[in-house]
């Protein structure tokens, strides 16, 4: 009898145990607790913000005062309030004022800033500034491409040109390019100035009027030399020459007045400063506007 060895086959059995119900419930409770903590933090933060907005000061000045006020007390008082101007007046007795007669102390409080109405002088200055800017802007546009460099000041109402380009050397005679620049100036003054002169102010949409138009040479010269004094005299001659050329080109300019019986609008002036730094000269036309 032959003995055959037994084959013992070991079968692998994969057995998985079901997940414990206790572990699943624990995980769910941890998740719920985590969400609850997040919501609690959120509501606490919102509560802090709401409390601060309701009880805190609305402006920095009040906040600073509350930091120094440690003994605030409530008192019933009668106050006078101008809500439009944001002004409150309290009885003076509240602050220890016991003088003769009824006293009060008034304070401004924050909020929407009161719209202060400008007085008549402020309104006139604003109108004059706007009309001056409109006049100078128009002159600036008219002088574009002139034969000589031109600087037009919108704020100071000045038109400036170099005198050495307008006049021949050591002379009051206009050069060819000076003649062309003068003609351009005459044309723009003929167009612009009547709106600011007698009887025409307002008809062109402006309320301000001109009080004068000064044609002057700003000169630097050495007053201690004969040449310097000659340059000083030449500056005034050049102012007169440019004025006369303007009136000859546009005769109506010589008839303009700020008011009946007053001096003509176009006038001649001179500003000179003694200096050894040089003898530079500029022709300046100043537009003096009043309301």
Short mmCIF file of C-alpha atoms in Angstrom, two decimals:
data_model
loop_
_atom_site.label_atom_id
_atom_site.label_comp_id
_atom_site.label_asym_id
_atom_site.label_seq_id
_atom_site.Cartn_x
_atom_site.Cartn_y
_atom_site.Cartn_z
CA UNK A 1 0.00 0.00 0.00
CA UNK A 2 1.42 3.19 -1.03
CA UNK A 3 0.86 6.26 1.04
CA UNK A 4 0.27 9.43 -0.83
CA UNK A 5 1.10 12.62 0.91
CA UNK A 6 -1.84 14.85 1.47
CA UNK A 7 -1.82 18.14 -0.16
CA UNK A 8 -2.91 20.68 2.24
CA UNK A 9 -4.03 23.70 0.34
CA UNK A 10 -4.32 26.79 2.35
CA UNK A 11 -6.98 29.03 0.96
CA UNK A 12 -6.59 32.69 1.59
CA UNK A 13 -9.71 34.21 2.80
CA UNK A 14 -10.04 37.94 2.83
CA UNK A 15 -12.35 38.93 5.58
CA UNK A 16 -13.14 42.58 6.20
CA UNK A 17 -14.88 43.58 9.33
CA UNK A 18 -17.63 46.16 9.02
CA UNK A 19 -16.68 49.69 10.28
CA UNK A 20 -17.63 50.26 13.80
CA UNK A 21 -20.79 52.36 14.25
CA UNK A 22 -19.13 54.05 17.20
CA UNK A 23 -16.24 55.35 15.07
CA UNK A 24 -18.60 56.74 12.39
CA UNK A 25 -20.69 58.54 15.00
CA UNK A 26 -17.55 60.06 16.55
CA UNK A 27 -16.34 61.42 13.22
CA UNK A 28 -19.72 63.00 12.57
CA UNK A 29 -19.80 64.67 15.98
CA UNK A 30 -16.29 66.07 15.48
CA UNK A 31 -17.32 67.58 12.16
CA UNK A 32 -20.45 69.12 13.67
CA UNK A 33 -18.45 70.50 16.57
CA UNK A 34 -15.88 72.01 14.16
CA UNK A 35 -18.64 73.76 12.16
CA UNK A 36 -20.19 75.02 15.39
CA UNK A 37 -16.88 76.54 16.52
CA UNK A 38 -16.46 78.33 13.18
CA UNK A 39 -19.99 79.75 13.39
CA UNK A 40 -19.41 80.83 16.97
CA UNK A 41 -16.25 82.70 16.00
CA UNK A 42 -18.05 84.38 13.12
CA UNK A 43 -20.95 85.57 15.31
CA UNK A 44 -18.53 86.78 17.97
CA UNK A 45 -16.64 88.83 15.38
CA UNK A 46 -19.88 90.30 14.03
CA UNK A 47 -21.03 91.13 17.54
CA UNK A 48 -17.77 92.96 18.23
CA UNK A 49 -18.05 95.01 15.04
CA UNK A 50 -21.71 95.87 15.68
CA UNK A 51 -21.02 96.88 19.27
CA UNK A 52 -18.10 99.06 18.21
CA UNK A 53 -20.16 100.79 15.52
CA UNK A 54 -23.03 101.49 17.92
CA UNK A 55 -21.03 102.61 20.92
CA UNK A 56 -17.88 104.06 19.36
CA UNK A 57 -17.29 107.62 18.23
CA UNK A 58 -17.92 108.58 14.64
CA UNK A 59 -14.89 110.82 14.27
CA UNK A 60 -11.29 110.97 15.46
CA UNK A 61 -11.77 114.06 17.61
CA UNK A 62 -14.56 112.50 19.68
CA UNK A 63 -12.54 109.31 20.03
CA UNK A 64 -9.60 111.27 21.42
CA UNK A 65 -11.86 113.12 23.88
CA UNK A 66 -13.45 109.90 25.12
CA UNK A 67 -10.01 108.49 25.87
CA UNK A 68 -9.38 111.34 28.34
CA UNK A 69 -12.90 111.55 29.81
CA UNK A 70 -13.09 109.15 32.75
CA UNK A 71 -15.97 110.64 34.79
CA UNK A 72 -18.78 111.32 32.37
CA UNK A 73 -22.16 111.91 33.97
CA UNK A 74 -25.62 112.34 32.54
CA UNK A 75 -27.42 115.65 32.98
CA UNK A 76 -30.67 116.91 31.58
CA UNK A 77 -30.11 120.19 29.74
CA UNK A 78 -31.75 122.30 27.10
CA UNK A 79 -29.63 122.75 24.00
CA UNK A 80 -30.04 124.89 20.90
CA UNK A 81 -29.11 123.12 17.69
CA UNK A 82 -28.68 124.33 14.14
CA UNK A 83 -28.70 121.02 12.29
CA UNK A 84 -27.99 122.55 8.92
CA UNK A 85 -24.83 124.34 10.07
CA UNK A 86 -23.93 121.56 12.60
CA UNK A 87 -23.75 123.97 15.55
CA UNK A 88 -24.98 123.25 19.09
CA UNK A 89 -25.22 125.81 21.92
CA UNK A 90 -25.31 124.80 25.60
CA UNK A 91 -26.16 126.90 28.67
CA UNK A 92 -23.13 128.63 30.12
CA UNK A 93 -24.13 127.61 33.66
CA UNK A 94 -23.31 124.04 32.70
CA UNK A 95 -19.66 125.07 32.46
CA UNK A 96 -19.64 127.23 35.58
CA UNK A 97 -20.48 130.54 33.90
CA UNK A 98 -22.40 132.52 36.50
CA UNK A 99 -21.93 136.05 35.24
CA UNK A 100 -24.61 138.64 34.74
CA UNK A 101 -27.16 137.72 32.14
CA UNK A 102 -27.75 134.43 30.40
CA UNK A 103 -24.65 133.00 28.75
CA UNK A 104 -24.17 130.08 26.44
CA UNK A 105 -21.31 128.26 24.74
CA UNK A 106 -21.57 127.03 21.18
CA UNK A 107 -19.69 124.20 19.50
CA UNK A 108 -19.48 122.77 16.01
CA UNK A 109 -20.05 119.05 15.67
CA UNK A 110 -19.07 116.70 12.91
CA UNK A 111 -21.24 115.23 10.24
CA UNK A 112 -21.85 116.34 6.73
CA UNK A 113 -19.83 119.52 6.34
CA UNK A 114 -22.10 122.57 6.11
CA UNK A 115 -22.17 124.18 2.74
CA UNK A 116 -21.08 127.71 3.49
CA UNK A 117 -22.59 130.22 1.16
CA UNK A 118 -19.93 132.52 -0.27
CA UNK A 119 -20.44 136.19 0.40
CA UNK A 120 -20.81 138.76 -2.35
CA UNK A 121 -17.08 139.55 -2.43
CA UNK A 122 -16.18 135.87 -2.80
CA UNK A 123 -18.68 135.42 -5.62
CA UNK A 124 -17.25 138.44 -7.41
CA UNK A 125 -13.72 137.10 -7.09
CA UNK A 126 -14.81 133.73 -8.44
CA UNK A 127 -16.56 135.33 -11.40
CA UNK A 128 -13.56 137.57 -12.13
CA UNK A 129 -11.19 134.60 -11.96
CA UNK A 130 -13.33 132.58 -14.37
CA UNK A 131 -13.65 135.48 -16.83
CA UNK A 132 -9.90 136.18 -16.61
CA UNK A 133 -9.12 132.53 -17.36
CA UNK A 134 -11.51 132.59 -20.34
CA UNK A 135 -9.92 135.77 -21.73
CA UNK A 136 -6.35 134.56 -21.34
CA UNK A 137 -7.13 131.11 -22.74
CA UNK A 138 -8.59 132.74 -25.83
CA UNK A 139 -5.55 135.00 -26.23
CA UNK A 140 -3.27 132.00 -25.80
CA UNK A 141 -5.05 130.17 -28.61
CA UNK A 142 -4.91 133.26 -30.84
CA UNK A 143 -1.15 133.70 -30.32
CA UNK A 144 -0.22 130.15 -31.27
CA UNK A 145 2.31 130.18 -34.09
CA UNK A 146 3.32 133.82 -33.61
CA UNK A 147 6.55 135.03 -35.20
CA UNK A 148 8.21 135.45 -31.78
CA UNK A 149 8.04 133.34 -28.61
CA UNK A 150 4.93 134.23 -26.60
CA UNK A 151 4.15 133.29 -23.00
CA UNK A 152 0.56 133.73 -21.87
CA UNK A 153 -0.07 133.51 -18.12
CA UNK A 154 -3.58 132.27 -17.37
CA UNK A 155 -3.32 133.03 -13.65
CA UNK A 156 -1.47 136.34 -13.69
CA UNK A 157 -3.14 137.58 -16.91
CA UNK A 158 0.13 138.54 -18.61
CA UNK A 159 1.30 138.23 -22.20
CA UNK A 160 5.11 138.26 -22.45
CA UNK A 161 7.37 138.55 -25.50
CA UNK A 162 11.15 139.11 -25.71
CA UNK A 163 11.87 142.73 -26.60
CA UNK A 164 15.08 141.88 -28.46
CA UNK A 165 12.98 139.95 -31.01
CA UNK A 166 10.41 142.72 -31.37
CA UNK A 167 12.72 145.73 -31.71
CA UNK A 168 15.92 146.49 -33.53
CA UNK A 169 19.05 146.67 -31.37
CA UNK A 170 19.24 149.87 -29.31
CA UNK A 171 16.10 151.14 -31.06
CA UNK A 172 12.36 151.47 -30.59
CA UNK A 173 11.72 150.48 -34.22
CA UNK A 174 9.89 147.18 -34.71
CA UNK A 175 11.67 144.46 -36.66
CA UNK A 176 9.77 142.59 -39.41
CA UNK A 177 8.99 139.73 -37.04
CA UNK A 178 8.09 142.32 -34.41
CA UNK A 179 5.63 143.88 -36.87
CA UNK A 180 4.08 140.46 -37.48
CA UNK A 181 3.79 139.73 -33.75
CA UNK A 182 2.30 143.17 -33.12
CA UNK A 183 -0.30 142.61 -35.84
CA UNK A 184 -1.23 139.26 -34.25
CA UNK A 185 -1.63 140.96 -30.85
CA UNK A 186 -3.72 143.76 -32.39
CA UNK A 187 -6.02 141.21 -34.01
CA UNK A 188 -6.65 139.23 -30.82
CA UNK A 189 -7.16 142.41 -28.75
CA UNK A 190 -9.59 143.74 -31.34
CA UNK A 191 -11.57 140.51 -31.00
CA UNK A 192 -11.38 139.93 -27.24
CA UNK A 193 -11.29 143.28 -25.46
CA UNK A 194 -14.67 144.75 -26.47
CA UNK A 195 -16.40 142.06 -24.39
CA UNK A 196 -14.68 143.44 -21.29
CA UNK A 197 -15.03 147.15 -22.03
CA UNK A 198 -17.65 149.84 -21.51
CA UNK A 199 -21.16 148.90 -22.53
CA UNK A 200 -20.25 145.42 -23.75
CA UNK A 201 -19.57 143.52 -20.53
CA UNK A 202 -22.15 140.75 -20.21
CA UNK A 203 -23.16 140.73 -23.87
CA UNK A 204 -20.44 138.17 -24.60
CA UNK A 205 -21.34 135.90 -21.70
CA UNK A 206 -18.88 137.42 -19.20
CA UNK A 207 -19.70 139.51 -16.14
CA UNK A 208 -16.24 140.91 -15.32
CA UNK A 209 -14.72 143.85 -17.13
CA UNK A 210 -11.24 145.18 -17.73
CA UNK A 211 -9.92 148.02 -15.65
CA UNK A 212 -6.89 148.51 -17.88
CA UNK A 213 -4.42 146.94 -20.29
CA UNK A 214 -0.87 147.96 -19.44
CA UNK A 215 1.79 147.79 -22.14
CA UNK A 216 5.19 147.89 -20.51
CA UNK A 217 8.80 146.91 -20.94
CA UNK A 218 10.33 145.06 -18.00
CA UNK A 219 13.97 146.06 -18.11
CA UNK A 220 17.14 145.32 -16.17
CA UNK A 221 19.87 147.93 -16.45
CA UNK A 222 22.89 149.30 -14.63
CA UNK A 223 21.77 152.66 -13.29
CA UNK A 224 25.38 153.67 -12.53
CA UNK A 225 26.48 153.73 -16.16
CA UNK A 226 25.47 155.94 -19.06
CA UNK A 227 24.60 152.85 -21.10
CA UNK A 228 22.31 151.59 -18.34
CA UNK A 229 20.45 154.87 -18.08
CA UNK A 230 20.08 154.92 -21.85
CA UNK A 231 18.60 151.40 -21.68
CA UNK A 232 16.13 152.64 -19.08
CA UNK A 233 14.96 155.46 -21.32
CA UNK A 234 14.79 153.08 -24.28
CA UNK A 235 12.45 150.75 -22.37
CA UNK A 236 9.80 153.46 -22.04
CA UNK A 237 10.22 154.48 -25.67
CA UNK A 238 9.63 150.89 -26.75
CA UNK A 239 6.46 150.67 -24.64
CA UNK A 240 5.12 153.80 -26.35
CA UNK A 241 6.14 152.56 -29.80
CA UNK A 242 4.34 149.21 -29.35
CA UNK A 243 1.22 150.96 -28.02
CA UNK A 244 1.13 153.36 -30.94
CA UNK A 245 1.60 150.52 -33.41
CA UNK A 246 -1.35 148.62 -31.89
CA UNK A 247 -3.67 151.64 -32.08
CA UNK A 248 -2.54 152.42 -35.64
CA UNK A 249 -3.27 148.84 -36.71
CA UNK A 250 -6.60 148.62 -34.86
CA UNK A 251 -7.91 152.18 -34.18
CA UNK A 252 -10.91 150.85 -32.23
CA UNK A 253 -8.54 149.77 -29.46
CA UNK A 254 -7.83 153.42 -28.65
CA UNK A 255 -11.53 154.05 -28.07
CA UNK A 256 -12.13 151.33 -25.49
CA UNK A 257 -12.87 152.50 -21.93
CA UNK A 258 -13.60 150.75 -18.65
CA UNK A 259 -16.28 153.35 -17.87
CA UNK A 260 -17.45 156.64 -19.39
CA UNK A 261 -15.01 159.47 -18.83
CA UNK A 262 -12.15 157.23 -17.76
CA UNK A 263 -8.71 156.69 -19.26
CA UNK A 264 -8.40 154.47 -22.34
CA UNK A 265 -8.01 150.77 -21.64
CA UNK A 266 -4.66 150.63 -23.42
CA UNK A 267 -2.03 152.37 -21.33
CA UNK A 268 1.74 152.56 -21.23
CA UNK A 269 3.79 151.74 -18.17
CA UNK A 270 7.34 150.72 -17.35
CA UNK A 271 8.90 148.46 -14.75
CA UNK A 272 12.65 148.75 -14.40
CA UNK A 273 15.13 147.24 -11.97
CA UNK A 274 18.76 148.30 -11.60
CA UNK A 275 21.00 145.28 -11.99
CA UNK A 276 24.52 144.56 -13.17
CA UNK A 277 23.61 141.01 -14.22
CA UNK A 278 22.50 142.04 -17.67
CA UNK A 279 20.24 144.29 -19.69
CA UNK A 280 17.40 141.94 -20.63
CA UNK A 281 14.08 143.44 -21.66
CA UNK A 282 10.67 141.81 -22.06
CA UNK A 283 7.51 143.37 -23.42
CA UNK A 284 4.64 142.57 -21.06
CA UNK A 285 0.96 143.23 -21.63
CA UNK A 286 -0.96 143.13 -18.34
CA UNK A 287 -4.72 142.61 -18.35
CA UNK A 288 -6.23 144.07 -15.17
CA UNK A 289 -9.69 142.61 -14.61
CA UNK A 290 -12.10 143.81 -11.93
CA UNK A 291 -15.67 142.87 -11.08
#
